[in-house]
Amino acid sequence: LSSPEYFAYYARRFIQVGARIIGGRCGTTPEHIKKVSDSIKLTRAERASIHIMDKRKQDISIRDQKQEDPPMSVEEKSLLSKRISQGHFVASCEMTPPRGWELQRIIHAAEELKNAGFDTINVPDGPRASAKMGPLAMAVTIQQRVGAETILHYTCRDRNMLGMQSDLLGAYAVGLRNVLLITGDPPALGDYPYATGVFDVDAIGLTNMVTRLNHGYDIGDKSIGKPTGFFIGVGANPTAVNLDKEIERFTRKIDAGAEFAITQPVFDVRQLTGFLSRMESRPIPILAGIWPLQSLRNAEFLQNEVPGVSVPQWIIDEFKKCHGDGEAERRLGIAIAKQTLGEVHALVQGVQISAPFNRHEYAVELLEWARALRSKHS
């Protein structure tokens, strides 16, 4: 008979691919079932009861304990959640952590972004499995030194369940309130392809974990005292090759407790519209990803090397017309981003504007244009 750990590991994998009933027969011990129960708590979208049937057919249920401190309302979790709840169109700028430890340039850019009117600064967690400064340290530094609220990306790639829970409790203790929970790119995509990926859970399980913290319980259903109040964000990919699977996973993220979503960069608004129409019955606030392309090389790299990003051929063709003229390519990228902004602003609750190579001045230009656009239509 397999060990309880092995039994639970494959129970979790079966659930992740769609199993709805997990059980065991001869030789299955209470320890096996307990391990499976712990796996289900982090993988199942809903807080299901676990039923254990012994030989005498006695039904034993493991249920959530009574909640002493009620969960925090969405509106009071952060400045971002408050603005979204009040119907404001919000804007976040994504800034990638540096490869080294120096943050002065990042701090200066964050100050300009705050002064320009961005609601938050979005800090990625090792995008494309790159080795960069930890996003938690960068997010805390920005909040403390600039006074700008941040969205902390948090991935499942590099940490086991114990480490993730510890990190998140620490993040909340030092003032981080907005999180974007994602599975993360596998190490094979990055600079160190032989690094080990952990992936104890995926984004759905991580969302479930943070929802539990927001209800005052850890991953083992033990009380943590006062609940956390994270504003839980997840990723969404309107350009997914298998859109049915993406919709199914996105729905499970909502069931697990997701409260807002940020999409992959949008270049074809028809794909975003199709995605939103499929989610009309389960709406949560959506921030559309806007990426000002910098060059033909940048467009081709995103199209061919970045999973989940789709750049239409007409954009590639337009860049080919001005290839070699760096300034013309950059202005074309800004023009395309403005066109996309104009098409999505009435469809979503906000935007995440990326700053490629941390060129934050392009993000500021796009935000100013978006504001003028909204004033014109208000």
Tab-separated table of C-alpha atoms in Angstrom:
chain	number	residue	atom	x	y	z
A	1	LEU	CA	0.000	0.000	0.000
A	2	SER	CA	1.234	3.489	-0.769
A	3	SER	CA	2.177	5.994	1.924
A	4	PRO	CA	-0.352	8.642	3.052
A	5	GLU	CA	1.811	11.332	1.396
A	6	TYR	CA	1.880	9.506	-1.944
A	7	PHE	CA	-1.857	8.834	-1.702
A	8	ALA	CA	-2.575	12.534	-1.031
A	9	TYR	CA	-0.234	13.736	-3.781
A	10	TYR	CA	-2.098	11.799	-6.455
A	11	ALA	CA	-5.472	12.708	-4.944
A	12	ARG	CA	-4.537	16.368	-5.459
A	13	ARG	CA	-3.445	15.715	-9.035
A	14	PHE	CA	-6.700	13.897	-9.811
A	15	ILE	CA	-8.693	16.837	-8.411
A	16	GLN	CA	-6.706	19.346	-10.463
A	17	VAL	CA	-7.659	17.555	-13.665
A	18	GLY	CA	-11.336	17.339	-12.790
A	19	ALA	CA	-12.048	14.513	-10.312
A	20	ARG	CA	-14.998	15.242	-8.040
A	21	ILE	CA	-14.956	12.128	-5.793
A	22	ILE	CA	-11.824	10.722	-4.163
A	23	GLY	CA	-11.806	7.593	-2.005
A	24	GLY	CA	-9.898	4.553	-0.886
A	25	ARG	CA	-10.652	0.919	-0.118
A	26	CYS	CA	-8.716	-1.907	1.536
A	27	GLY	CA	-5.765	-0.668	3.562
A	28	THR	CA	-6.793	3.010	3.548
A	29	THR	CA	-6.157	4.353	7.049
A	30	PRO	CA	-7.407	7.494	8.831
A	31	GLU	CA	-3.976	9.018	8.160
A	32	HIS	CA	-4.450	8.486	4.408
A	33	ILE	CA	-7.833	10.213	4.541
A	34	LYS	CA	-6.473	13.073	6.635
A	35	LYS	CA	-3.726	13.709	4.074
A	36	VAL	CA	-6.303	13.676	1.276
A	37	SER	CA	-8.507	16.044	3.275
A	38	ASP	CA	-5.631	18.508	3.631
A	39	SER	CA	-4.989	18.324	-0.126
A	40	ILE	CA	-8.642	18.930	-0.950
A	41	LYS	CA	-8.784	21.969	1.317
A	42	LEU	CA	-6.150	23.649	-0.843
A	43	THR	CA	-7.288	22.383	-4.220
A	44	ARG	CA	-11.069	22.279	-4.172
A	45	ALA	CA	-12.771	25.525	-5.118
A	46	GLU	CA	-15.403	25.209	-2.423
A	47	ARG	CA	-15.130	24.297	1.257
A	48	ALA	CA	-16.602	20.867	0.861
A	49	SER	CA	-17.265	18.512	3.753
A	50	ILE	CA	-15.083	15.411	3.786
A	51	HIS	CA	-17.003	12.237	4.523
A	52	ILE	CA	-15.214	9.196	5.968
A	53	MET	CA	-17.162	5.940	5.879
A	54	ASP	CA	-15.882	3.151	8.132
A	55	LYS	CA	-16.809	-0.508	7.939
A	56	ARG	CA	-19.921	0.094	10.056
A	57	LYS	CA	-21.062	2.791	7.579
A	58	GLN	CA	-20.746	5.489	10.218
A	59	ASP	CA	-20.610	8.914	8.577
A	60	ILE	CA	-18.084	11.317	10.087
A	61	SER	CA	-17.906	14.903	8.788
A	62	ILE	CA	-15.036	17.346	9.039
A	63	ARG	CA	-16.483	20.866	8.824
A	64	ASP	CA	-15.227	24.382	9.208
A	65	GLN	CA	-15.141	25.705	12.753
A	66	LYS	CA	-17.334	28.618	13.835
A	67	GLN	CA	-15.959	31.990	12.857
A	68	GLU	CA	-15.238	34.292	15.802
A	69	ASP	CA	-14.133	37.310	13.748
A	70	PRO	CA	-16.168	37.919	10.581
A	71	PRO	CA	-14.269	38.380	7.314
A	72	MET	CA	-13.525	41.940	6.277
A	73	SER	CA	-15.805	43.433	3.631
A	74	VAL	CA	-14.255	43.899	0.206
A	75	GLU	CA	-14.590	47.679	0.259
A	76	GLU	CA	-12.552	48.123	3.431
A	77	LYS	CA	-9.641	45.867	2.473
A	78	SER	CA	-7.518	48.439	0.631
A	79	LEU	CA	-7.623	51.741	-1.196
A	80	LEU	CA	-7.786	49.807	-4.465
A	81	SER	CA	-10.722	47.659	-3.351
A	82	LYS	CA	-12.536	50.753	-2.093
A	83	ARG	CA	-12.151	52.611	-5.386
A	84	ILE	CA	-13.285	49.595	-7.404
A	85	SER	CA	-16.247	49.033	-5.076
A	86	GLN	CA	-17.259	52.672	-5.520
A	87	GLY	CA	-17.246	52.321	-9.305
A	88	HIS	CA	-14.069	54.236	-10.097
A	89	PHE	CA	-12.024	53.275	-13.150
A	90	VAL	CA	-8.665	52.240	-11.672
A	91	ALA	CA	-5.176	52.095	-13.149
A	92	SER	CA	-2.162	50.082	-12.064
A	93	CYS	CA	1.334	50.205	-13.496
A	94	GLU	CA	3.490	47.083	-13.592
A	95	MET	CA	7.147	47.560	-12.671
A	96	THR	CA	9.552	44.625	-12.831
A	97	PRO	CA	11.987	44.138	-9.914
A	98	PRO	CA	15.679	44.669	-10.733
A	99	ARG	CA	18.268	41.903	-11.069
A	100	GLY	CA	20.338	43.516	-8.332
A	101	TRP	CA	19.513	44.996	-4.953
A	102	GLU	CA	19.486	48.715	-5.702
A	103	LEU	CA	16.047	50.316	-5.772
A	104	GLN	CA	16.710	54.037	-6.065
A	105	ARG	CA	15.729	54.189	-9.750
A	106	ILE	CA	12.585	52.169	-8.997
A	107	ILE	CA	11.701	54.464	-6.100
A	108	HIS	CA	12.093	57.557	-8.275
A	109	ALA	CA	9.880	56.041	-10.982
A	110	ALA	CA	7.286	54.961	-8.402
A	111	GLU	CA	7.097	58.540	-7.105
A	112	GLU	CA	6.391	59.803	-10.628
A	113	LEU	CA	3.755	57.114	-11.163
A	114	LYS	CA	2.017	58.027	-7.919
A	115	ASN	CA	2.095	61.734	-8.765
A	116	ALA	CA	0.695	60.930	-12.216
A	117	GLY	CA	-2.361	59.357	-10.591
A	118	PHE	CA	-1.834	55.599	-10.724
A	119	ASP	CA	-3.882	53.836	-8.059
A	120	THR	CA	-1.359	51.050	-7.509
A	121	ILE	CA	2.016	49.733	-8.612
A	122	ASN	CA	2.010	46.096	-9.632
A	123	VAL	CA	5.130	44.101	-8.699
A	124	PRO	CA	5.696	40.808	-10.615
A	125	ASP	CA	7.190	37.702	-9.011
A	126	GLY	CA	10.053	36.420	-11.161
A	127	PRO	CA	8.317	36.813	-14.545
A	128	ARG	CA	9.341	34.094	-16.997
A	129	ALA	CA	11.120	32.351	-14.106
A	130	SER	CA	13.807	35.029	-13.942
A	131	ALA	CA	16.066	35.580	-10.938
A	132	LYS	CA	15.242	39.082	-9.746
A	133	MET	CA	14.703	40.848	-6.446
A	134	GLY	CA	11.867	39.356	-4.428
A	135	PRO	CA	8.601	41.222	-5.076
A	136	LEU	CA	7.656	41.319	-1.403
A	137	ALA	CA	10.719	43.378	-0.469
A	138	MET	CA	10.210	45.730	-3.422
A	139	ALA	CA	6.491	46.179	-2.713
A	140	VAL	CA	7.095	46.955	0.961
A	141	THR	CA	9.854	49.445	0.087
A	142	ILE	CA	7.607	51.260	-2.397
A	143	GLN	CA	4.754	51.503	0.104
A	144	GLN	CA	6.975	52.691	2.927
A	145	ARG	CA	9.158	55.133	0.987
A	146	VAL	CA	6.725	56.371	-1.656
A	147	GLY	CA	3.349	55.904	0.011
A	148	ALA	CA	1.916	54.256	-3.089
A	149	GLU	CA	-0.249	51.170	-2.671
A	150	THR	CA	1.021	48.036	-4.406
A	151	ILE	CA	-0.277	44.762	-5.799
A	152	LEU	CA	2.022	41.907	-4.823
A	153	HIS	CA	2.320	39.098	-7.355
A	154	TYR	CA	2.707	35.767	-5.591
A	155	THR	CA	3.454	32.513	-7.404
A	156	CYS	CA	3.375	28.825	-6.476
A	157	ARG	CA	6.630	28.035	-8.268
A	158	ASP	CA	9.283	28.656	-5.630
A	159	ARG	CA	7.746	27.850	-2.262
A	160	ASN	CA	5.937	24.997	-0.580
A	161	MET	CA	2.636	25.454	1.234
A	162	LEU	CA	4.289	26.220	4.576
A	163	GLY	CA	6.543	28.866	3.041
A	164	MET	CA	3.681	30.468	1.125
A	165	GLN	CA	1.503	30.756	4.221
A	166	SER	CA	4.392	32.206	6.234
A	167	ASP	CA	5.226	34.728	3.505
A	168	LEU	CA	1.637	35.870	3.164
A	169	LEU	CA	1.110	36.325	6.893
A	170	GLY	CA	4.318	38.363	6.990
A	171	ALA	CA	3.244	40.406	3.976
A	172	TYR	CA	-0.030	41.291	5.674
A	173	ALA	CA	1.746	42.183	8.911
A	174	VAL	CA	3.936	44.762	7.125
A	175	GLY	CA	0.998	46.394	5.350
A	176	LEU	CA	0.548	44.684	1.969
A	177	ARG	CA	-3.145	44.297	1.175
A	178	ASN	CA	-3.517	43.548	-2.555
A	179	VAL	CA	-2.264	40.246	-3.971
A	180	LEU	CA	-2.288	38.702	-7.432
A	181	LEU	CA	-2.136	34.928	-7.031
A	182	ILE	CA	-0.711	33.029	-9.992
A	183	THR	CA	0.737	29.591	-10.649
A	184	GLY	CA	3.947	31.011	-12.131
A	185	ASP	CA	6.103	30.164	-15.116
A	186	PRO	CA	8.031	26.869	-14.832
A	187	PRO	CA	11.809	27.164	-14.253
A	188	ALA	CA	12.499	25.651	-17.682
A	189	LEU	CA	11.450	28.986	-19.243
A	190	GLY	CA	13.968	31.026	-17.290
A	191	ASP	CA	17.665	31.700	-16.845
A	192	TYR	CA	18.208	28.618	-14.686
A	193	PRO	CA	16.204	25.806	-16.308
A	194	TYR	CA	17.511	23.161	-13.901
A	195	ALA	CA	16.107	24.938	-10.848
A	196	THR	CA	13.411	22.987	-9.041
A	197	GLY	CA	9.809	24.100	-9.299
A	198	VAL	CA	7.718	23.352	-6.208
A	199	PHE	CA	4.062	23.794	-7.283
A	200	ASP	CA	2.537	22.219	-4.155
A	201	VAL	CA	-0.665	23.887	-5.369
A	202	ASP	CA	-1.672	25.925	-8.385
A	203	ALA	CA	-3.326	29.358	-8.460
A	204	ILE	CA	-6.684	27.848	-7.534
A	205	GLY	CA	-5.282	26.169	-4.446
A	206	LEU	CA	-3.340	29.301	-3.493
A	207	THR	CA	-6.524	31.378	-3.795
A	208	ASN	CA	-8.247	28.908	-1.511
A	209	MET	CA	-5.366	29.229	0.972
A	210	VAL	CA	-5.584	33.036	1.099
A	211	THR	CA	-9.372	32.872	1.388
A	212	ARG	CA	-8.895	30.677	4.453
A	213	LEU	CA	-6.506	33.225	5.939
A	214	ASN	CA	-9.152	35.884	5.263
A	215	HIS	CA	-11.562	33.764	7.302
A	216	GLY	CA	-9.103	33.333	10.163
A	217	TYR	CA	-7.815	29.799	9.514
A	218	ASP	CA	-4.542	28.354	8.280
A	219	ILE	CA	-4.087	25.497	5.822
A	220	GLY	CA	-4.722	22.960	8.579
A	221	ASP	CA	-7.951	24.628	9.776
A	222	LYS	CA	-6.223	26.011	12.861
A	223	SER	CA	-7.208	29.493	13.986
A	224	ILE	CA	-4.722	32.271	13.243
A	225	GLY	CA	-6.562	34.694	15.490
A	226	LYS	CA	-7.674	37.834	13.704
A	227	PRO	CA	-8.309	37.140	9.988
A	228	THR	CA	-6.262	38.759	7.259
A	229	GLY	CA	-7.986	41.115	4.834
A	230	PHE	CA	-6.268	40.507	1.521
A	231	PHE	CA	-7.934	41.831	-1.632
A	232	ILE	CA	-7.524	38.703	-3.727
A	233	GLY	CA	-6.640	39.036	-7.400
A	234	VAL	CA	-6.027	36.317	-9.979
A	235	GLY	CA	-4.836	36.145	-13.561
A	236	ALA	CA	-7.035	35.721	-16.626
A	237	ASN	CA	-6.074	34.917	-20.191
A	238	PRO	CA	-8.687	35.932	-22.803
A	239	THR	CA	-6.340	34.743	-25.579
A	240	ALA	CA	-5.961	31.180	-24.290
A	241	VAL	CA	-5.725	28.543	-27.017
A	242	ASN	CA	-8.137	26.369	-25.047
A	243	LEU	CA	-10.638	28.995	-23.936
A	244	ASP	CA	-13.028	26.422	-22.472
A	245	LYS	CA	-10.331	25.241	-20.068
A	246	GLU	CA	-9.387	28.835	-19.210
A	247	ILE	CA	-13.032	29.654	-18.433
A	248	GLU	CA	-13.334	26.535	-16.272
A	249	ARG	CA	-10.186	27.420	-14.301
A	250	PHE	CA	-11.189	31.064	-13.981
A	251	THR	CA	-14.589	30.017	-12.624
A	252	ARG	CA	-12.872	27.803	-10.063
A	253	LYS	CA	-10.695	30.751	-9.001
A	254	ILE	CA	-13.851	32.794	-8.391
A	255	ASP	CA	-15.348	29.916	-6.406
A	256	ALA	CA	-12.131	29.771	-4.367
A	257	GLY	CA	-12.472	33.439	-3.407
A	258	ALA	CA	-11.027	35.630	-6.184
A	259	GLU	CA	-12.278	39.222	-5.938
A	260	PHE	CA	-10.695	40.819	-9.031
A	261	ALA	CA	-8.628	39.764	-12.020
A	262	ILE	CA	-5.876	41.154	-14.226
A	263	THR	CA	-5.647	39.887	-17.787
A	264	GLN	CA	-2.650	39.089	-19.913
A	265	PRO	CA	-1.774	41.956	-22.296
A	266	VAL	CA	-4.683	42.578	-24.664
A	267	PHE	CA	-3.921	43.313	-28.311
A	268	ASP	CA	-7.102	41.940	-29.890
A	269	VAL	CA	-10.128	43.381	-28.075
A	270	ARG	CA	-12.439	40.856	-29.744
A	271	GLN	CA	-10.795	38.141	-27.661
A	272	LEU	CA	-11.379	40.117	-24.460
A	273	THR	CA	-15.017	40.730	-25.427
A	274	GLY	CA	-15.530	37.028	-26.064
A	275	PHE	CA	-14.022	36.154	-22.698
A	276	LEU	CA	-16.155	38.696	-20.829
A	277	SER	CA	-19.331	37.486	-22.521
A	278	ARG	CA	-18.596	33.967	-21.282
A	279	MET	CA	-18.237	35.266	-17.714
A	280	GLU	CA	-21.346	37.458	-17.522
A	281	SER	CA	-22.982	35.137	-15.003
A	282	ARG	CA	-19.945	35.193	-12.684
A	283	PRO	CA	-18.674	38.773	-12.860
A	284	ILE	CA	-15.773	40.098	-10.816
A	285	PRO	CA	-13.903	43.353	-11.558
A	286	ILE	CA	-11.475	42.987	-14.469
A	287	LEU	CA	-8.355	45.059	-15.111
A	288	ALA	CA	-7.282	44.699	-18.742
A	289	GLY	CA	-3.575	44.356	-19.420
A	290	ILE	CA	-2.167	47.081	-21.684
A	291	TRP	CA	1.366	46.672	-23.055
A	292	PRO	CA	2.946	49.499	-25.091
A	293	LEU	CA	5.091	47.577	-27.546
A	294	GLN	CA	8.580	48.986	-28.034
A	295	SER	CA	9.701	47.444	-31.311
A	296	LEU	CA	9.225	44.686	-33.851
A	297	ARG	CA	11.556	42.532	-31.779
A	298	ASN	CA	9.457	43.161	-28.666
A	299	ALA	CA	6.250	42.236	-30.519
A	300	GLU	CA	7.754	39.049	-31.961
A	301	PHE	CA	9.205	38.069	-28.592
A	302	LEU	CA	5.821	38.376	-26.880
A	303	GLN	CA	4.110	36.475	-29.680
A	304	ASN	CA	6.585	33.588	-29.781
A	305	GLU	CA	8.252	33.381	-26.386
A	306	VAL	CA	5.765	34.464	-23.709
A	307	PRO	CA	3.057	31.895	-22.877
A	308	GLY	CA	-0.467	33.273	-22.880
A	309	VAL	CA	0.239	36.380	-24.988
A	310	SER	CA	-1.144	36.707	-28.517
A	311	VAL	CA	-0.034	39.533	-30.825
A	312	PRO	CA	-2.149	39.731	-34.026
A	313	GLN	CA	-0.353	39.493	-37.341
A	314	TRP	CA	-1.509	42.957	-38.409
A	315	ILE	CA	0.490	44.458	-35.550
A	316	ILE	CA	3.599	42.530	-36.572
A	317	ASP	CA	3.120	43.771	-40.144
A	318	GLU	CA	2.794	47.395	-39.003
A	319	PHE	CA	6.038	47.163	-37.055
A	320	LYS	CA	7.816	45.712	-40.064
A	321	LYS	CA	7.003	48.878	-41.993
A	322	CYS	CA	9.055	51.024	-39.602
A	323	HIS	CA	11.601	48.437	-38.482
A	324	GLY	CA	14.962	50.033	-37.879
A	325	ASP	CA	13.580	53.395	-36.810
A	326	GLY	CA	13.537	53.050	-33.026
A	327	GLU	CA	11.522	56.168	-32.315
A	328	ALA	CA	8.934	55.334	-34.995
A	329	GLU	CA	8.550	51.838	-33.522
A	330	ARG	CA	8.037	53.214	-30.019
A	331	ARG	CA	5.450	55.737	-31.205
A	332	LEU	CA	3.632	52.970	-33.096
A	333	GLY	CA	3.545	50.905	-29.912
A	334	ILE	CA	2.053	53.822	-27.982
A	335	ALA	CA	-0.516	54.439	-30.737
A	336	ILE	CA	-1.623	50.788	-30.678
A	337	ALA	CA	-1.876	50.863	-26.874
A	338	LYS	CA	-4.019	54.014	-27.055
A	339	GLN	CA	-6.281	52.354	-29.607
A	340	THR	CA	-6.663	49.346	-27.314
A	341	LEU	CA	-7.388	51.593	-24.335
A	342	GLY	CA	-10.086	53.345	-26.315
A	343	GLU	CA	-11.750	50.029	-27.105
A	344	VAL	CA	-11.582	48.448	-23.638
A	345	HIS	CA	-12.294	51.362	-21.296
A	346	ALA	CA	-16.061	50.807	-21.395
A	347	LEU	CA	-15.742	47.028	-20.981
A	348	VAL	CA	-13.667	46.717	-17.809
A	349	GLN	CA	-13.229	48.260	-14.366
A	350	GLY	CA	-9.651	49.329	-14.920
A	351	VAL	CA	-6.348	48.701	-16.640
A	352	GLN	CA	-2.907	47.451	-15.812
A	353	ILE	CA	-0.429	49.368	-17.926
A	354	SER	CA	2.954	47.711	-18.218
A	355	ALA	CA	6.191	49.674	-18.350
A	356	PRO	CA	8.436	47.605	-20.660
A	357	PHE	CA	12.065	47.778	-19.525
A	358	ASN	CA	10.657	49.960	-16.697
A	359	ARG	CA	10.152	52.897	-19.097
A	360	HIS	CA	7.512	54.382	-16.829
A	361	GLU	CA	7.158	57.547	-18.896
A	362	TYR	CA	5.207	55.581	-21.513
A	363	ALA	CA	2.810	54.356	-18.855
A	364	VAL	CA	2.268	57.921	-17.648
A	365	GLU	CA	1.512	59.075	-21.200
A	366	LEU	CA	-1.053	56.299	-21.613
A	367	LEU	CA	-2.721	57.084	-18.286
A	368	GLU	CA	-3.050	60.765	-19.197
A	369	TRP	CA	-4.581	59.786	-22.541
A	370	ALA	CA	-6.998	57.370	-20.840
A	371	ARG	CA	-8.097	60.075	-18.417
A	372	ALA	CA	-8.773	62.500	-21.247
A	373	LEU	CA	-10.750	59.786	-23.023
A	374	ARG	CA	-12.914	59.051	-19.995
A	375	SER	CA	-13.531	62.770	-19.402
A	376	LYS	CA	-14.690	63.054	-22.995
A	377	HIS	CA	-17.176	60.193	-22.557
A	378	SER	CA	-18.419	61.176	-19.088
